[in-house]
Amino acid sequence: MILTQHQTRQGPRWALDDYFLPQGFSLGCLLALPKEAMVALLKTLPAGEPAEGSILPPLDPMHEVWASGVTYLRSREARQVESGVGDVYAKVYDAARPELFFKAIGWRVVGHAMPIRIRRDSGWNVPEPEMTLVVNCCREIVGFCVGNDVSSRDIEGENPLYLPQAKVYNGSCALGPGILLAEPDALRDLPIQMEILRGG
């Protein structure tokens, strides 16, 4: 099952497997349920007309997006090389507590085929493709989607305390195109494709 959010003349509207869900459906209400109840509810909702309209980010405006950093050995090594105070990244990589940081509030997130933004005062901005986990109120992973943690690497490298400036600004988080409601085993051997367009 895939949840997507679409822009319609009446405002944003959610769809399940390319068919609109009833008006008033919200992801927030769905995530307030345990996983089994979520799936059961979605199976009982009547399918509406085929979904249309541009795809919006798959979250509600006040949902929060959090990210985890320095999760790969290669990432630790790269941050140590880039940073003037690289030892902190080694400590994070081996620590029991992960590096977690606030990335965006829902209304600042961009969706599928929407342009991301970079900081004008940074000379080195990079996309960081991510697997995004959707978590309900019971702390269960209920779904997955693709994410982009856009980062200003030179700002972060100058001082780790500048991480919010390097990571958190309007349009620096992209999610979509939808939420795949599935078990983790369903995500094995997935083909991944990315296209980067610069200057047209």
CSV table of N, CA and C in Angstrom, one decimal, residues 9-161:
chain,number,residue,atom,x,y,z
A,9,ARG,N,-8.1,21.2,-6.2
A,9,ARG,CA,-8.7,22.5,-6.1
A,9,ARG,C,-9.3,22.8,-4.8
A,10,GLN,N,-9.7,21.7,-4.0
A,10,GLN,CA,-10.2,21.9,-2.7
A,10,GLN,C,-9.2,21.9,-1.6
A,11,GLY,N,-7.9,21.7,-2.0
A,11,GLY,CA,-6.8,21.7,-1.1
A,11,GLY,C,-6.1,20.3,-1.1
A,12,PRO,N,-5.2,20.1,-0.2
A,12,PRO,CA,-4.5,18.8,-0.1
A,12,PRO,C,-5.4,17.6,0.2
A,13,ARG,N,-5.2,16.5,-0.5
A,13,ARG,CA,-6.0,15.3,-0.3
A,13,ARG,C,-5.1,14.1,-0.4
A,14,TRP,N,-5.4,13.1,0.5
A,14,TRP,CA,-4.6,11.9,0.6
A,14,TRP,C,-5.2,10.8,-0.3
A,15,ALA,N,-4.3,10.0,-0.8
A,15,ALA,CA,-4.8,8.9,-1.7
A,15,ALA,C,-4.1,7.6,-1.2
A,16,LEU,N,-4.7,6.5,-1.5
A,16,LEU,CA,-4.1,5.2,-1.2
A,16,LEU,C,-4.1,4.4,-2.5
A,17,ASP,N,-2.9,4.0,-2.9
A,17,ASP,CA,-2.8,3.2,-4.1
A,17,ASP,C,-3.5,3.9,-5.3
A,18,ASP,N,-3.2,5.2,-5.4
A,18,ASP,CA,-3.7,6.0,-6.6
A,18,ASP,C,-5.2,6.3,-6.6
A,19,TYR,N,-5.9,6.1,-5.4
A,19,TYR,CA,-7.3,6.4,-5.3
A,19,TYR,C,-7.5,7.3,-4.1
A,20,PHE,N,-8.3,8.4,-4.3
A,20,PHE,CA,-8.5,9.3,-3.2
A,20,PHE,C,-9.2,8.6,-2.0
A,21,LEU,N,-8.7,9.0,-0.8
A,21,LEU,CA,-9.3,8.6,0.4
A,21,LEU,C,-10.4,9.6,0.7
A,22,PRO,N,-11.3,9.3,1.7
A,22,PRO,CA,-12.4,10.2,2.0
A,22,PRO,C,-11.8,11.6,2.4
A,23,GLN,N,-12.6,12.6,2.1
A,23,GLN,CA,-12.2,14.0,2.5
A,23,GLN,C,-12.1,14.0,4.0
A,24,GLY,N,-11.1,14.7,4.5
A,24,GLY,CA,-10.9,14.9,5.9
A,24,GLY,C,-9.9,13.8,6.5
A,25,PHE,N,-9.5,12.9,5.6
A,25,PHE,CA,-8.5,11.9,6.1
A,25,PHE,C,-7.2,12.7,6.4
A,26,SER,N,-6.5,12.3,7.5
A,26,SER,CA,-5.2,13.0,7.7
A,26,SER,C,-4.2,11.9,8.2
A,27,LEU,N,-3.0,12.1,7.8
A,27,LEU,CA,-1.9,11.2,8.2
A,27,LEU,C,-1.8,11.2,9.7
A,28,GLY,N,-1.9,12.3,10.3
A,28,GLY,CA,-1.8,12.5,11.8
A,28,GLY,C,-2.8,11.5,12.5
A,29,CYS,N,-4.0,11.5,12.1
A,29,CYS,CA,-5.0,10.6,12.7
A,29,CYS,C,-4.6,9.2,12.5
A,30,LEU,N,-4.1,8.8,11.3
A,30,LEU,CA,-3.7,7.5,11.1
A,30,LEU,C,-2.5,7.0,12.0
A,31,LEU,N,-1.6,7.9,12.2
A,31,LEU,CA,-0.4,7.6,13.0
A,31,LEU,C,-0.7,7.6,14.5
A,32,ALA,N,-1.9,8.0,14.9
A,32,ALA,CA,-2.3,8.0,16.3
A,32,ALA,C,-2.7,6.5,16.6
A,33,LEU,N,-2.7,5.6,15.7
A,33,LEU,CA,-3.2,4.3,15.9
A,33,LEU,C,-2.0,3.3,15.9
A,34,PRO,N,-2.1,2.2,16.6
A,34,PRO,CA,-1.1,1.1,16.5
A,34,PRO,C,-1.1,0.6,15.1
A,35,LYS,N,0.0,0.0,14.7
A,35,LYS,CA,0.2,-0.5,13.3
A,35,LYS,C,-0.9,-1.4,12.8
A,36,GLU,N,-1.3,-2.4,13.6
A,36,GLU,CA,-2.3,-3.3,13.1
A,36,GLU,C,-3.6,-2.6,12.9
A,37,ALA,N,-4.0,-1.7,13.8
A,37,ALA,CA,-5.2,-0.9,13.6
A,37,ALA,C,-5.2,0.0,12.4
A,38,MET,N,-4.0,0.6,12.1
A,38,MET,CA,-3.8,1.4,10.9
A,38,MET,C,-4.1,0.7,9.7
A,39,VAL,N,-3.5,-0.5,9.5
A,39,VAL,CA,-3.7,-1.3,8.3
A,39,VAL,C,-5.2,-1.7,8.2
A,40,ALA,N,-5.8,-2.1,9.3
A,40,ALA,CA,-7.2,-2.5,9.3
A,40,ALA,C,-8.1,-1.4,8.9
A,41,LEU,N,-7.8,-0.2,9.4
A,41,LEU,CA,-8.6,1.0,9.0
A,41,LEU,C,-8.5,1.3,7.5
A,42,LEU,N,-7.3,1.3,7.0
A,42,LEU,CA,-7.1,1.6,5.6
A,42,LEU,C,-7.8,0.6,4.7
A,43,LYS,N,-7.9,-0.6,5.1
A,43,LYS,CA,-8.6,-1.7,4.3
A,43,LYS,C,-10.1,-1.5,4.3
A,44,THR,N,-10.6,-0.8,5.3
A,44,THR,CA,-12.1,-0.6,5.4
A,44,THR,C,-12.5,0.7,4.7
A,45,LEU,N,-11.6,1.7,4.5
A,45,LEU,CA,-12.0,2.9,3.9
A,45,LEU,C,-12.4,2.8,2.4
A,46,PRO,N,-13.5,3.4,2.0
A,46,PRO,CA,-13.9,3.3,0.6
A,46,PRO,C,-12.9,4.0,-0.3
A,47,ALA,N,-12.6,3.4,-1.4
A,47,ALA,CA,-11.8,4.1,-2.4
A,47,ALA,C,-12.6,5.1,-3.2
A,48,GLY,N,-12.1,6.3,-3.4
A,48,GLY,CA,-12.8,7.3,-4.1
A,48,GLY,C,-12.3,7.3,-5.6
A,49,GLU,N,-12.4,8.4,-6.2
A,49,GLU,CA,-12.1,8.5,-7.6
A,49,GLU,C,-10.5,8.4,-7.8
A,50,PRO,N,-10.0,8.2,-9.0
A,50,PRO,CA,-8.6,8.1,-9.2
A,50,PRO,C,-7.9,9.4,-8.8
A,51,ALA,N,-6.8,9.3,-8.1
A,51,ALA,CA,-6.1,10.5,-7.6
A,51,ALA,C,-5.5,11.3,-8.8
A,52,GLU,N,-5.5,12.6,-8.6
A,52,GLU,CA,-4.9,13.4,-9.6
A,52,GLU,C,-4.4,14.7,-8.9
A,53,GLY,N,-3.6,15.5,-9.6
A,53,GLY,CA,-3.1,16.7,-9.0
A,53,GLY,C,-1.6,16.5,-8.7
A,54,SER,N,-0.8,17.5,-8.6
A,54,SER,CA,0.6,17.4,-8.3
A,54,SER,C,0.8,16.7,-6.9
A,55,ILE,N,1.8,16.0,-6.8
A,55,ILE,CA,2.1,15.3,-5.5
A,55,ILE,C,2.8,16.2,-4.5
A,56,LEU,N,2.3,16.2,-3.3
A,56,LEU,CA,2.8,17.0,-2.2
A,56,LEU,C,3.7,16.1,-1.3
A,57,PRO,N,4.4,16.7,-0.5
A,57,PRO,CA,5.2,15.9,0.5
A,57,PRO,C,4.3,15.0,1.3
A,58,PRO,N,4.7,13.8,1.6
A,58,PRO,CA,3.8,12.9,2.3
A,58,PRO,C,3.8,13.0,3.8
A,59,LEU,N,3.4,14.2,4.3
A,59,LEU,CA,3.3,14.5,5.7
A,59,LEU,C,2.4,15.6,6.0
A,60,ASP,N,1.9,15.8,7.2
A,60,ASP,CA,1.0,16.9,7.5
A,60,ASP,C,1.9,18.1,7.8
A,61,PRO,N,1.3,19.4,7.7
A,61,PRO,CA,2.1,20.6,7.9
A,61,PRO,C,2.9,20.7,9.2
A,62,MET,N,2.3,20.1,10.3
A,62,MET,CA,3.0,20.3,11.6
A,62,MET,C,3.8,19.0,12.0
A,63,HIS,N,3.9,18.0,11.1
A,63,HIS,CA,4.7,16.9,11.5
A,63,HIS,C,6.2,17.3,11.5
A,64,GLU,N,7.0,16.6,12.3
A,64,GLU,CA,8.4,16.9,12.4
A,64,GLU,C,9.2,15.8,11.6
A,65,VAL,N,10.3,16.3,11.0
A,65,VAL,CA,11.2,15.4,10.4
A,65,VAL,C,12.5,15.5,11.2
A,66,TRP,N,13.0,14.3,11.7
A,66,TRP,CA,14.3,14.2,12.4
A,66,TRP,C,15.2,13.4,11.6
A,67,ALA,N,16.5,13.6,11.7
A,67,ALA,CA,17.5,12.8,10.9
A,67,ALA,C,18.6,12.3,11.9
A,68,SER,N,19.3,11.3,11.4
A,68,SER,CA,20.4,10.7,12.1
A,68,SER,C,21.6,10.8,11.3
A,69,GLY,N,22.7,11.3,11.9
A,69,GLY,CA,23.9,11.5,11.1
A,69,GLY,C,25.1,10.6,11.5
A,70,VAL,N,26.1,10.6,10.7
A,70,VAL,CA,27.3,9.8,10.9
A,70,VAL,C,27.0,8.4,11.2
A,71,THR,N,26.2,7.8,10.2
A,71,THR,CA,25.7,6.4,10.4
A,71,THR,C,26.6,5.4,9.7
A,72,TYR,N,27.5,5.8,8.8
A,72,TYR,CA,28.3,4.9,8.0
A,72,TYR,C,29.8,5.3,8.3
A,73,LEU,N,30.7,4.3,8.3
A,73,LEU,CA,32.1,4.5,8.5
A,73,LEU,C,32.6,5.5,7.5
A,74,ARG,N,32.2,5.4,6.2
A,74,ARG,CA,32.6,6.4,5.2
A,74,ARG,C,32.2,7.8,5.6
A,75,SER,N,31.0,7.9,6.1
A,75,SER,CA,30.5,9.2,6.6
A,75,SER,C,31.4,9.8,7.7
A,76,ARG,N,31.7,9.0,8.6
A,76,ARG,CA,32.6,9.4,9.7
A,76,ARG,C,33.9,9.9,9.2
A,77,GLU,N,34.5,9.1,8.3
A,77,GLU,CA,35.8,9.5,7.7
A,77,GLU,C,35.8,10.8,6.9
A,78,ALA,N,34.7,10.9,6.2
A,78,ALA,CA,34.6,12.2,5.3
A,78,ALA,C,34.4,13.4,6.2
A,79,ARG,N,33.6,13.3,7.3
A,79,ARG,CA,33.4,14.4,8.2
A,79,ARG,C,34.7,14.8,8.9
A,80,GLN,N,35.5,13.8,9.3
A,80,GLN,CA,36.7,14.1,9.9
A,80,GLN,C,37.7,14.8,9.0
A,81,VAL,N,37.7,14.4,7.8
A,81,VAL,CA,38.6,15.1,6.8
A,81,VAL,C,38.1,16.6,6.6
A,82,GLU,N,36.8,16.8,6.5
A,82,GLU,CA,36.2,18.1,6.2
A,82,GLU,C,36.3,19.0,7.3
A,83,SER,N,36.3,18.5,8.5
A,83,SER,CA,36.2,19.4,9.7
A,83,SER,C,37.5,19.7,10.3
A,84,GLY,N,37.6,20.9,10.8
A,84,GLY,CA,38.8,21.3,11.6
A,84,GLY,C,38.8,20.7,13.0
A,85,VAL,N,37.7,20.2,13.4
A,85,VAL,CA,37.6,19.6,14.7
A,85,VAL,C,37.0,18.1,14.6
A,86,GLY,N,37.7,17.4,13.7
A,86,GLY,CA,37.2,16.1,13.3
A,86,GLY,C,37.0,15.0,14.3
A,87,ASP,N,37.7,15.2,15.5
A,87,ASP,CA,37.6,14.1,16.5
A,87,ASP,C,36.1,13.9,17.0
A,88,VAL,N,35.3,15.0,17.0
A,88,VAL,CA,33.9,14.8,17.5
A,88,VAL,C,33.1,13.8,16.7
A,89,TYR,N,33.4,13.7,15.4
A,89,TYR,CA,32.7,12.8,14.5
A,89,TYR,C,33.1,11.3,14.9
A,90,ALA,N,34.3,11.1,15.2
A,90,ALA,CA,34.7,9.7,15.6
A,90,ALA,C,34.0,9.4,16.9
A,91,LYS,N,33.8,10.3,17.8
A,91,LYS,CA,33.1,10.1,19.1
A,91,LYS,C,31.7,9.7,18.9
A,92,VAL,N,31.0,10.4,17.9
A,92,VAL,CA,29.6,10.2,17.6
A,92,VAL,C,29.5,8.8,17.0
A,93,TYR,N,30.4,8.5,16.1
A,93,TYR,CA,30.2,7.2,15.4
A,93,TYR,C,30.3,6.0,16.3
A,94,ASP,N,31.1,6.1,17.3
A,94,ASP,CA,31.3,4.9,18.3
A,94,ASP,C,30.4,5.0,19.5
A,95,ALA,N,29.6,6.1,19.7
A,95,ALA,CA,28.9,6.4,20.9
A,95,ALA,C,27.6,5.5,21.0
A,96,ALA,N,27.1,5.3,22.2
A,96,ALA,CA,25.9,4.6,22.3
A,96,ALA,C,24.7,5.4,21.9
A,97,ARG,N,24.8,6.8,22.1
A,97,ARG,CA,23.7,7.7,21.7
A,97,ARG,C,24.0,8.2,20.3
A,98,PRO,N,23.0,8.0,19.4
A,98,PRO,CA,23.2,8.5,18.0
A,98,PRO,C,23.2,10.0,17.9
A,99,GLU,N,23.7,10.5,16.8
A,99,GLU,CA,23.5,11.9,16.4
A,99,GLU,C,22.2,12.0,15.8
A,100,LEU,N,21.3,12.7,16.5
A,100,LEU,CA,19.9,13.0,16.0
A,100,LEU,C,19.8,14.5,15.9
A,101,PHE,N,19.2,14.9,14.9
A,101,PHE,CA,18.9,16.4,14.8
A,101,PHE,C,17.6,16.7,14.1
A,102,PHE,N,17.0,17.8,14.5
A,102,PHE,CA,15.8,18.2,13.9
A,102,PHE,C,16.1,18.7,12.4
A,103,LYS,N,15.3,18.2,11.5
A,103,LYS,CA,15.6,18.6,10.1
A,103,LYS,C,14.6,19.6,9.6
A,104,ALA,N,13.3,19.3,9.8
A,104,ALA,CA,12.3,20.2,9.2
A,104,ALA,C,10.9,20.0,9.9
A,105,ILE,N,10.1,21.1,9.8
A,105,ILE,CA,8.7,21.0,10.1
A,105,ILE,C,8.0,20.8,8.8
A,106,GLY,N,6.8,20.1,8.8
A,106,GLY,CA,6.2,19.6,7.6
A,106,GLY,C,6.0,20.7,6.5
A,107,TRP,N,5.6,21.9,6.9
A,107,TRP,CA,5.3,22.9,5.9
A,107,TRP,C,6.5,23.5,5.2
A,108,ARG,N,7.7,23.1,5.7
A,108,ARG,CA,9.0,23.5,5.1
A,108,ARG,C,9.5,22.5,4.1
A,109,VAL,N,8.9,21.3,4.1
A,109,VAL,CA,9.4,20.2,3.3
A,109,VAL,C,8.9,20.3,1.9
A,110,VAL,N,9.7,19.9,0.9
A,110,VAL,CA,9.3,19.9,-0.5
A,110,VAL,C,9.1,18.5,-0.9
A,111,GLY,N,8.2,18.3,-1.9
A,111,GLY,CA,7.8,17.0,-2.3
A,111,GLY,C,8.4,16.6,-3.7
A,112,HIS,N,7.8,15.5,-4.2
A,112,HIS,CA,8.3,14.9,-5.4
A,112,HIS,C,8.3,15.9,-6.6
A,113,ALA,N,9.4,16.0,-7.3
A,113,ALA,CA,9.6,16.8,-8.5
A,113,ALA,C,9.5,18.3,-8.1
A,114,MET,N,9.6,18.7,-6.9
A,114,MET,CA,9.7,20.1,-6.5
A,114,MET,C,11.1,20.5,-6.3
A,115,PRO,N,11.5,21.7,-6.5
A,115,PRO,CA,12.9,22.1,-6.4
A,115,PRO,C,13.3,22.2,-4.9
A,116,ILE,N,14.5,21.7,-4.6
A,116,ILE,CA,15.1,21.9,-3.3
A,116,ILE,C,15.8,23.3,-3.3
A,117,ARG,N,16.2,23.7,-2.1
A,117,ARG,CA,16.9,25.0,-2.0
A,117,ARG,C,18.3,24.8,-1.4
A,118,ILE,N,19.2,25.7,-1.7
A,118,ILE,CA,20.5,25.7,-1.1
A,118,ILE,C,20.8,27.1,-0.5
A,119,ARG,N,21.7,27.1,0.4
A,119,ARG,CA,22.0,28.4,1.1
A,119,ARG,C,22.9,29.2,0.2
A,120,ARG,N,22.6,30.5,0.0
A,120,ARG,CA,23.4,31.4,-0.8
A,120,ARG,C,24.8,31.7,-0.2
A,121,ASP,N,24.8,31.6,1.2
A,121,ASP,CA,26.1,31.9,1.9
A,121,ASP,C,27.0,30.7,2.0
A,122,SER,N,26.7,29.6,1.3
A,122,SER,CA,27.5,28.4,1.3
A,122,SER,C,28.1,28.1,0.0
A,123,GLY,N,29.3,27.7,-0.1
A,123,GLY,CA,30.0,27.4,-1.3
A,123,GLY,C,30.0,25.9,-1.7
A,124,TRP,N,29.5,25.1,-0.7
A,124,TRP,CA,29.5,23.6,-1.0
A,124,TRP,C,28.2,23.0,-0.4
A,125,ASN,N,27.3,22.8,-1.3
A,125,ASN,CA,26.0,22.3,-0.9
A,125,ASN,C,25.8,20.9,-1.6
A,126,VAL,N,25.3,19.9,-0.9
A,126,VAL,CA,25.2,18.6,-1.4
A,126,VAL,C,23.9,18.0,-1.1
A,127,PRO,N,23.4,17.1,-2.0
A,127,PRO,CA,22.2,16.3,-1.7
A,127,PRO,C,22.7,15.1,-0.9
A,128,GLU,N,21.9,14.7,0.0
A,128,GLU,CA,22.2,13.4,0.8
A,128,GLU,C,21.0,12.5,0.7
A,129,PRO,N,20.9,11.6,-0.3
A,129,PRO,CA,19.8,10.7,-0.4
A,129,PRO,C,19.6,9.8,0.9
A,130,GLU,N,18.4,9.7,1.4
A,130,GLU,CA,18.2,9.0,2.6
A,130,GLU,C,17.0,8.1,2.5
A,131,MET,N,17.0,7.0,3.3
A,131,MET,CA,15.8,6.2,3.5
A,131,MET,C,15.1,6.8,4.7
A,132,THR,N,13.8,7.2,4.6
A,132,THR,CA,13.0,7.8,5.6
A,132,THR,C,12.1,6.8,6.3
A,133,LEU,N,12.1,6.8,7.6
A,133,LEU,CA,11.2,5.9,8.3
A,133,LEU,C,10.0,6.8,8.8
A,134,VAL,N,8.8,6.2,8.7
A,134,VAL,CA,7.6,6.8,9.2
A,134,VAL,C,7.2,6.1,10.4
A,135,VAL,N,7.1,6.8,11.6
A,135,VAL,CA,6.9,6.2,12.9
A,135,VAL,C,5.6,6.7,13.5
A,136,ASN,N,4.8,5.7,14.0
A,136,ASN,CA,3.5,6.1,14.6
A,136,ASN,C,3.7,6.4,16.1
A,137,CYS,N,2.5,6.7,16.8
A,137,CYS,CA,2.6,7.1,18.2
A,137,CYS,C,3.1,6.0,19.1
A,138,CYS,N,3.1,4.8,18.6
A,138,CYS,CA,3.5,3.6,19.4
A,138,CYS,C,5.0,3.3,19.2
A,139,ARG,N,5.7,4.2,18.5
A,139,ARG,CA,7.1,4.1,18.1
A,139,ARG,C,7.3,2.9,17.2
A,140,GLU,N,6.3,2.5,16.4
A,140,GLU,CA,6.5,1.4,15.5
A,140,GLU,C,6.8,2.0,14.1
A,141,ILE,N,7.7,1.4,13.4
A,141,ILE,CA,8.0,1.8,12.0
A,141,ILE,C,6.9,1.3,11.2
A,142,VAL,N,6.1,2.2,10.6
A,142,VAL,CA,4.9,1.7,9.8
A,142,VAL,C,5.1,1.9,8.3
A,143,GLY,N,6.1,2.7,7.9
A,143,GLY,CA,6.3,3.0,6.5
A,143,GLY,C,7.6,3.6,6.2
A,144,PHE,N,7.8,3.7,4.8
A,144,PHE,CA,9.1,4.2,4.3
A,144,PHE,C,8.9,5.1,3.2
A,145,CYS,N,9.8,6.1,3.0
A,145,CYS,CA,9.8,6.9,1.8
A,145,CYS,C,11.2,7.4,1.5
A,146,VAL,N,11.4,8.0,0.4
A,146,VAL,CA,12.7,8.5,0.0
A,146,VAL,C,12.9,9.9,0.6
A,147,GLY,N,14.0,10.2,1.0
A,147,GLY,CA,14.3,11.6,1.5
A,147,GLY,C,15.6,12.2,1.0
A,148,ASN,N,15.7,13.5,1.1
A,148,ASN,CA,16.9,14.2,0.7
A,148,ASN,C,17.2,15.2,1.8
A,149,ASP,N,18.3,14.9,2.5
A,149,ASP,CA,18.8,15.8,3.6
A,149,ASP,C,19.8,16.7,3.0
A,150,VAL,N,19.4,17.8,2.4
A,150,VAL,CA,20.3,18.8,1.7
A,150,VAL,C,21.1,19.4,2.8
A,151,SER,N,22.4,19.5,2.5
A,151,SER,CA,23.4,20.0,3.5
A,151,SER,C,24.4,21.0,2.9
A,152,SER,N,24.7,22.0,3.7
A,152,SER,CA,25.8,22.9,3.4
A,152,SER,C,27.1,22.4,4.1
A,153,ARG,N,27.9,21.6,3.4
A,153,ARG,CA,29.0,20.9,4.0
A,153,ARG,C,30.1,21.9,4.5
A,154,ASP,N,30.3,23.0,3.9
A,154,ASP,CA,31.4,23.8,4.3
A,154,ASP,C,31.0,24.5,5.7
A,155,ILE,N,29.7,24.8,5.8
A,155,ILE,CA,29.2,25.4,7.1
A,155,ILE,C,29.4,24.4,8.2
A,156,GLU,N,28.9,23.2,8.0
A,156,GLU,CA,29.0,22.2,9.0
A,156,GLU,C,30.5,21.9,9.3
A,157,GLY,N,31.3,21.8,8.3
A,157,GLY,CA,32.7,21.5,8.5
A,157,GLY,C,33.5,22.5,9.3
A,158,GLU,N,33.0,23.8,9.2
A,158,GLU,CA,33.7,24.9,10.0
A,158,GLU,C,33.6,24.7,11.5
A,159,ASN,N,32.4,24.3,11.9
A,159,ASN,CA,32.2,24.1,13.3
A,159,ASN,C,30.9,23.2,13.5
A,160,PRO,N,31.0,22.1,14.2
A,160,PRO,CA,29.8,21.2,14.4
A,160,PRO,C,28.6,22.0,15.0
A,161,LEU,N,28.9,23.0,15.8
A,161,LEU,CA,27.8,23.8,16.4
A,161,LEU,C,27.0,24.5,15.3
